[in-house]
Amino acid sequence: MLNKKKAEQILAEAIRYSPADETEVILSGGKTFSTRFTNNYISQNGAQKEYDLTVRVAFGQQVGVASCNLFDGDNLKQVVDKACLAARHSKPDLDWTSVLEPRETPEMQDAYLQETIDYTPSEKAERLAPILKKSIERGLTSAGMLVNGDQMLTMMNSKGLFAYQSLTSASFTYTAMAPHQGSAWAEFHSHDMREVEVETLADQAMERALLSQNPVAAEPGAYTVVLAPSAVIELVEFLNYLGFGGMAYQENRTFTAGKMGEKLFDERISLIDNPFVKEVLGPGFDYEGHPKQALALIENGVIKNVAYDRRMAQKSGVKSTGHALMPPATMGPFPTHIVLQPGQDSLDSMIASTERGIYVTRLWYSNVVDPKQAIITGMTRDGTFMIEDGKLSKPLRNMRYNESVIKAFANVEALGDRIYAFHGYFGKLAVPALKLRDFHFTGVSQEA
Amino acid sequence: MIERDLAQLAVDTALQRGATYADARIIRLQTEQLDIRNGNVNGIRQHLEVGIGIRVLVDGAWGFAANPDLKKSKVEIAVDRAIALARDSAHLYHKPVVLARRAPIVTVWKSPCEIDPFGVALEEKLNFLFAAEEEMRRVKGIAFTEAGMDLWKEWQLFVNSDGSQIEQEIVQTGSGLSATAVSDTDVQSRSFPSSFGGQFKSAGYELIPMLNLKDNAQRIAEEAVQLLSAKACPAGEKTLILGGSQLALQVHESCGHPVEFDRVLGHEADFAGTSFLTPEKRNNFQYGSEIVNMVADATAPGGLGTFGYDDEGTPAQKSDIIKDGRFVGYLMSRETAEGFEMESNGTMRAQGWNHTPIVRMTNINLLPGNWELEEMIASTEDGIMISDNRSWSIDDKRLNFQFGGELGWEIKGGKIVGMVKNPTYTGITPQFWRSCDAIANQNHYQIWGTPNCGKGQPMQVARVGHGVSFARFQNVKVGVGYAE
Ligand SMILES: [Zn+2]
């Protein structure tokens, strides 16, 4: 890991090279050590290291961005020159506002765990060995990945703002497949390798894979659904994408536009963005160096806030919430560390209280059908079951859903009592299980 | 050290330290992205990266290490790391990988490029975009407009322990427009030449003016505004005509991905998924109607998936995937091909220097038929025509799909009678392709670039292409998605 001092030197040197009126420099990246297994053996073992330096300069309102993965001496100077050249030959960005004044952005000291980054490929192989052995013994096929790594984000601007944060990461994703179209899934993410419950998760998935064999087709229609956290995550990602980006909001493209302060969801639904929650741990500042704090997006079903960076904040006449993405951030700002607050119910009790419904392990390959109505479509994956009389009664073929996330989060029957961490498109998310009524399935995956 | 010596050093060191096969790729990638929004510069980004990726086979297992630092000492460390990783893979229940030796190839290959896009002045590029974008902004009722350009130049040196030394330079360019109209209940966009950034090809800057952005700007902006008040796509079983990037994406999702042999073997089971096209189906399964012919063609001029050699040093090829409707071939690597008595057809590709190669699409092309588009429309009683994609979704075996387009044209009694909004359709892959009863001829054919295909763990993004004209499908469920 590039340490704080070395990073600070590189950033300061880049700023010294810049003749621009204002300059922001970001250094980000890290290492990834991934052990991938397929068909019950380790199929791919990789070590990757990547850092990128991004320079944004402004002459008046003429802005340019350049980035590079070489940042010693001449290369550093060249990337600054490139950004300047781009800016000087550009047209003014009328929404550009001045870089931020320096302020305190405290560094989290316990986000970087040496044991996690030092975890070796041999240790990972040893950890996986009993799982793969069991998988073979049970006649199953296992695939997945165990990864450790680190990430660093540091930024400096020409007014003297400096912020630095490094974090470690550990991830386990696991698919168990049984001979007769059985499939199950487990995943776990943390900044601490010690927390990754590889054995337990794999064991549970193997049992589920055996149960999910010989699936039958259910009739499409509206069902009560119990969604595992690994299914809920897909709905929350699209809730965020379609609702809470400041640029899309300002352009009246989101389902939240004109609905600020309105209650759209069940009152148990509260969504926050907060990088200080353990499950979604992240830097306490954004790509402009703006400090982050907990931001309520939905509170007891009511739309409370959307995310802003300084450019969109200026344009909308509000304050930045600290959600700038990597320059040039053409999509505008978005929440990046999202938590759907848990409720009171256990996953088992959600199933037990369901007379007739469908249990979904994952929703997969979802995409937008209608942005304003927030309708999305996708498929179930890795274990879909009919629930009858409070029990998983039979495995089902994967089903296609078409549902509005607005309706989904209004139709809440129960909310899980524990949140689980996931990695998403814009960053990290943590969600509990959910029980929803009237969830629409429109098709089945089946060869004619 | 010069790159050639450094890559050779990496391979030689790997062999000395126990590898039975090794390859090294040094890459220098230069990109430029320009984004214009509402007459304003929304972002100009230039990017450069350099690095080396080293792949070794030790005791029948793979190890891969990548490093951005091209100092000799750092490359040696990366080789050691790759060897150690391979050994860590090898001691656990592995199935030894065997690679047949190949005759060495020593060559230089460059994609055709008349005008180096990085030699064109930034003002010229911006002026081009602003001029086209302005035409859209003139249209009343438009909420915002976007224009973008994406330029790419990758130099790669590949050296392997078979004695191959292959140098390649690939230049790719692309550009596009989109206009969006917004009401309190609706958002409607139209794009040109294609949605999600435009059209991309292996070509120099000479491609950009040929895309005719300015000439189409006003039309698409007007269509976006009209879509707000257009009638909704009717629901029911209808005839469907697909063209342009929508047909390209249909080929991508329902043919390109399921014929990736690594998916079939379960290598993507934990991420992208597997495939319904299992090995016993090869040469033995009616994938589509008899007029459906698809090829994997890495040699197609201008394709975004065109190259000289893949990232294992196998020459670019054109091979049959679907022949007269029958499923006949997979996309294969040197490894996945072993044991199935099929040879690699040169489809191993990696994203940059920092990833290990995996099986990838090249240009997966639906070969043209013999219809005129006008005839296809004239012989359609009750149908919908869609050309530009808005939304896509398909299951992990690539059977059940649902797509949405930006705009649908309704066809009644052989004539286009009007525009419909939010057109969607759903189907099951082989049923859908078996219902294909007309494919337009060569005059309507072009290769569309898909620059954002995701696959692999850690995830890699590939740039691939799809040659298509127009195709017609019968009894397709359209107007889905608004379930009550
Ligand atoms: Zn793809």
PDB file of N, CA, C and O and ligand atoms in Angstrom, chain A residues 365, chain B residues 249 252-253 256-257 260 263 360-361 392 398 450 452-455 462 464 466, ligand 1:
ATOM      1  N   TYR A 365     -29.379 -10.062 -13.001  1.00  0.00           N
ATOM      2  CA  TYR A 365     -29.402  -9.419 -14.309  1.00  0.00           C
ATOM      3  C   TYR A 365     -30.633  -8.523 -14.456  1.00  0.00           C
ATOM      4  O   TYR A 365     -31.360  -8.590 -15.443  1.00  0.00           O
TER       5      TYR A 365
ATOM      6  N   LEU B 249     -27.590  -6.647 -29.812  1.00  0.00           N
ATOM      7  CA  LEU B 249     -27.606  -7.043 -28.402  1.00  0.00           C
ATOM      8  C   LEU B 249     -28.336  -8.373 -28.205  1.00  0.00           C
ATOM      9  O   LEU B 249     -27.956  -9.187 -27.355  1.00  0.00           O
ATOM     10  N   HIS B 252     -25.815 -10.838 -29.013  1.00  0.00           N
ATOM     11  CA  HIS B 252     -24.828 -10.838 -27.921  1.00  0.00           C
ATOM     12  C   HIS B 252     -25.297 -11.691 -26.739  1.00  0.00           C
ATOM     13  O   HIS B 252     -24.594 -12.589 -26.286  1.00  0.00           O
ATOM     14  N   GLU B 253     -26.500 -11.402 -26.275  1.00  0.00           N
ATOM     15  CA  GLU B 253     -26.979 -12.024 -25.039  1.00  0.00           C
ATOM     16  C   GLU B 253     -27.464 -13.457 -25.244  1.00  0.00           C
ATOM     17  O   GLU B 253     -27.269 -14.309 -24.382  1.00  0.00           O
ATOM     18  N   GLY B 256     -24.035 -15.057 -28.262  1.00  0.00           N
ATOM     19  CA  GLY B 256     -22.624 -14.821 -27.913  1.00  0.00           C
ATOM     20  C   GLY B 256     -22.236 -15.412 -26.577  1.00  0.00           C
ATOM     21  O   GLY B 256     -21.248 -16.147 -26.465  1.00  0.00           O
ATOM     22  N   HIS B 257     -23.006 -15.106 -25.534  1.00  0.00           N
ATOM     23  CA  HIS B 257     -22.639 -15.620 -24.201  1.00  0.00           C
ATOM     24  C   HIS B 257     -22.832 -17.131 -24.044  1.00  0.00           C
ATOM     25  O   HIS B 257     -21.940 -17.803 -23.528  1.00  0.00           O
ATOM     26  N   GLU B 260     -19.892 -19.414 -25.147  1.00  0.00           N
ATOM     27  CA  GLU B 260     -18.567 -19.321 -24.513  1.00  0.00           C
ATOM     28  C   GLU B 260     -18.304 -20.643 -23.791  1.00  0.00           C
ATOM     29  O   GLU B 260     -19.012 -21.001 -22.847  1.00  0.00           O
ATOM     30  N   ARG B 263     -18.029 -20.946 -19.966  1.00  0.00           N
ATOM     31  CA  ARG B 263     -19.331 -20.936 -19.266  1.00  0.00           C
ATOM     32  C   ARG B 263     -19.910 -22.340 -19.224  1.00  0.00           C
ATOM     33  O   ARG B 263     -20.431 -22.779 -18.205  1.00  0.00           O
ATOM     34  N   ARG B 360     -13.765 -15.086 -24.674  1.00  0.00           N
ATOM     35  CA  ARG B 360     -14.508 -13.869 -24.964  1.00  0.00           C
ATOM     36  C   ARG B 360     -15.121 -13.916 -26.347  1.00  0.00           C
ATOM     37  O   ARG B 360     -14.604 -14.574 -27.241  1.00  0.00           O
ATOM     38  N   MET B 361     -16.185 -13.148 -26.504  1.00  0.00           N
ATOM     39  CA  MET B 361     -16.686 -12.949 -27.858  1.00  0.00           C
ATOM     40  C   MET B 361     -15.658 -12.163 -28.656  1.00  0.00           C
ATOM     41  O   MET B 361     -14.891 -11.383 -28.091  1.00  0.00           O
ATOM     42  N   TRP B 392     -32.005  -4.527 -21.039  1.00  0.00           N
ATOM     43  CA  TRP B 392     -31.783  -5.932 -21.387  1.00  0.00           C
ATOM     44  C   TRP B 392     -31.659  -6.756 -20.119  1.00  0.00           C
ATOM     45  O   TRP B 392     -31.141  -6.295 -19.113  1.00  0.00           O
ATOM     46  N   ARG B 398     -29.059 -18.286 -20.050  1.00  0.00           N
ATOM     47  CA  ARG B 398     -29.289 -17.590 -21.313  1.00  0.00           C
ATOM     48  C   ARG B 398     -30.503 -18.120 -22.081  1.00  0.00           C
ATOM     49  O   ARG B 398     -30.450 -18.282 -23.293  1.00  0.00           O
ATOM     50  N   THR B 450     -20.011  -3.231 -29.189  1.00  0.00           N
ATOM     51  CA  THR B 450     -20.497  -3.306 -27.810  1.00  0.00           C
ATOM     52  C   THR B 450     -19.275  -3.163 -26.900  1.00  0.00           C
ATOM     53  O   THR B 450     -18.512  -4.110 -26.747  1.00  0.00           O
ATOM     54  N   ASN B 452     -18.903  -2.741 -23.657  1.00  0.00           N
ATOM     55  CA  ASN B 452     -19.060  -2.875 -22.207  1.00  0.00           C
ATOM     56  C   ASN B 452     -19.491  -4.269 -21.766  1.00  0.00           C
ATOM     57  O   ASN B 452     -20.330  -4.411 -20.900  1.00  0.00           O
ATOM     58  N   CYS B 453     -18.899  -5.312 -22.357  1.00  0.00           N
ATOM     59  CA  CYS B 453     -19.324  -6.661 -21.991  1.00  0.00           C
ATOM     60  C   CYS B 453     -18.578  -7.130 -20.738  1.00  0.00           C
ATOM     61  O   CYS B 453     -17.367  -7.234 -20.726  1.00  0.00           O
ATOM     62  N   GLY B 454     -19.332  -7.408 -19.665  1.00  0.00           N
ATOM     63  CA  GLY B 454     -18.733  -7.785 -18.383  1.00  0.00           C
ATOM     64  C   GLY B 454     -18.739  -9.291 -18.170  1.00  0.00           C
ATOM     65  O   GLY B 454     -19.712  -9.972 -18.450  1.00  0.00           O
ATOM     66  N   LYS B 455     -17.624  -9.804 -17.643  1.00  0.00           N
ATOM     67  CA  LYS B 455     -17.505 -11.248 -17.372  1.00  0.00           C
ATOM     68  C   LYS B 455     -16.254 -11.449 -16.519  1.00  0.00           C
ATOM     69  O   LYS B 455     -15.362 -10.617 -16.507  1.00  0.00           O
ATOM     70  N   ALA B 462     -14.955  -6.230 -21.779  1.00  0.00           N
ATOM     71  CA  ALA B 462     -14.399  -6.461 -23.119  1.00  0.00           C
ATOM     72  C   ALA B 462     -15.150  -5.645 -24.153  1.00  0.00           C
ATOM     73  O   ALA B 462     -16.303  -5.284 -23.963  1.00  0.00           O
ATOM     74  N   VAL B 464     -16.498  -5.863 -27.862  1.00  0.00           N
ATOM     75  CA  VAL B 464     -16.830  -6.901 -28.831  1.00  0.00           C
ATOM     76  C   VAL B 464     -17.724  -6.303 -29.924  1.00  0.00           C
ATOM     77  O   VAL B 464     -18.208  -5.177 -29.784  1.00  0.00           O
ATOM     78  N   HIS B 466     -20.822  -7.008 -33.248  1.00  0.00           N
ATOM     79  CA  HIS B 466     -21.901  -7.855 -33.752  1.00  0.00           C
ATOM     80  C   HIS B 466     -22.375  -7.338 -35.104  1.00  0.00           C
ATOM     81  O   HIS B 466     -22.948  -6.255 -35.176  1.00  0.00           O
TER      82      HIS B 466
HETATM   83 ZN    ZN C   1     -21.847  -9.401 -22.510  1.00  0.00          ZN
END
